[in-house]
Amino acid sequence: MTGIPTRGNARIRLREQAGRLYIEGCTIASTARQISRSYGCTRTLLLEAGVRLRRPGGHRMTSFRSQ
């Protein structure tokens, strides 16, 4: 995590990379680690990229009971 603001083309590339990782199934936290940014920065990049964020907690399986 650099602490240096990312601007211009570098920000666009970072936003695209974050979007690809997240859409492929990574969490925001794991995406943040892979692009070496904070969780908050990564979340902002995803929103800037127009990515629809998943609900917290991930997918939960539900059981089906036949009666």
Coordinates of C-alpha atoms in Angstrom, one line a residue:
M1 CA 0.0 0.0 0.0
T2 CA 1.7 3.1 -1.2
G3 CA -0.3 5.9 0.3
I4 CA 0.3 7.9 -2.9
P5 CA -2.9 8.8 -4.8
T6 CA -3.2 7.1 -8.1
R7 CA -4.3 9.3 -11.0
G8 CA -4.8 9.4 -14.7
N9 CA -4.1 6.3 -16.8
A10 CA -2.6 4.4 -13.9
R11 CA -5.9 4.8 -11.9
I12 CA -7.9 3.6 -15.0
R13 CA -5.7 0.5 -15.3
L14 CA -6.0 -0.2 -11.5
R15 CA -9.8 0.3 -11.7
E16 CA -10.0 -2.2 -14.6
Q17 CA -7.8 -4.8 -12.8
A18 CA -9.8 -4.5 -9.6
G19 CA -13.1 -4.9 -11.5
R20 CA -11.9 -8.0 -13.3
L21 CA -10.7 -9.6 -10.1
Y22 CA -13.9 -8.8 -8.2
I23 CA -16.2 -10.0 -11.1
E24 CA -14.2 -13.2 -11.3
G25 CA -15.2 -13.9 -7.6
C26 CA -12.5 -12.3 -5.4
T27 CA -13.7 -10.5 -2.3
I28 CA -12.9 -6.8 -1.9
A29 CA -10.3 -7.7 0.7
S30 CA -8.5 -10.2 -1.5
T31 CA -8.7 -7.8 -4.5
A32 CA -7.2 -5.1 -2.3
R33 CA -4.3 -7.4 -1.4
Q34 CA -3.7 -8.3 -5.0
I35 CA -3.6 -4.7 -6.2
S36 CA -1.7 -3.5 -3.1
R37 CA -4.3 -1.0 -2.0
S38 CA -6.5 -0.6 1.1
Y39 CA -10.0 -2.0 1.4
G40 CA -11.5 1.5 1.2
C41 CA -9.5 2.5 -1.9
T42 CA -10.4 -0.8 -3.6
R43 CA -14.1 -0.4 -2.9
T44 CA -13.9 3.2 -4.3
L45 CA -12.2 1.9 -7.4
L46 CA -14.8 -0.8 -7.9
L47 CA -17.6 1.8 -7.6
E48 CA -15.9 4.1 -10.0
A49 CA -15.6 1.2 -12.4
G50 CA -19.4 0.7 -12.2
V51 CA -19.1 -2.8 -10.6
R52 CA -22.2 -3.9 -8.8
L53 CA -21.0 -5.0 -5.3
R54 CA -22.2 -8.2 -3.8
R55 CA -23.9 -8.3 -0.4
P56 CA -21.6 -8.9 2.6
G57 CA -21.3 -12.5 3.7
G58 CA -21.2 -14.1 0.3
H59 CA -23.6 -16.7 -1.1
R60 CA -25.4 -18.8 1.4
M61 CA -26.9 -22.2 0.5
T62 CA -30.5 -22.7 1.5
S63 CA -31.9 -26.1 2.2
F64 CA -35.0 -27.4 0.6
R65 CA -37.3 -29.5 2.6
S66 CA -40.1 -31.5 1.0
Q67 CA -43.2 -31.9 3.1

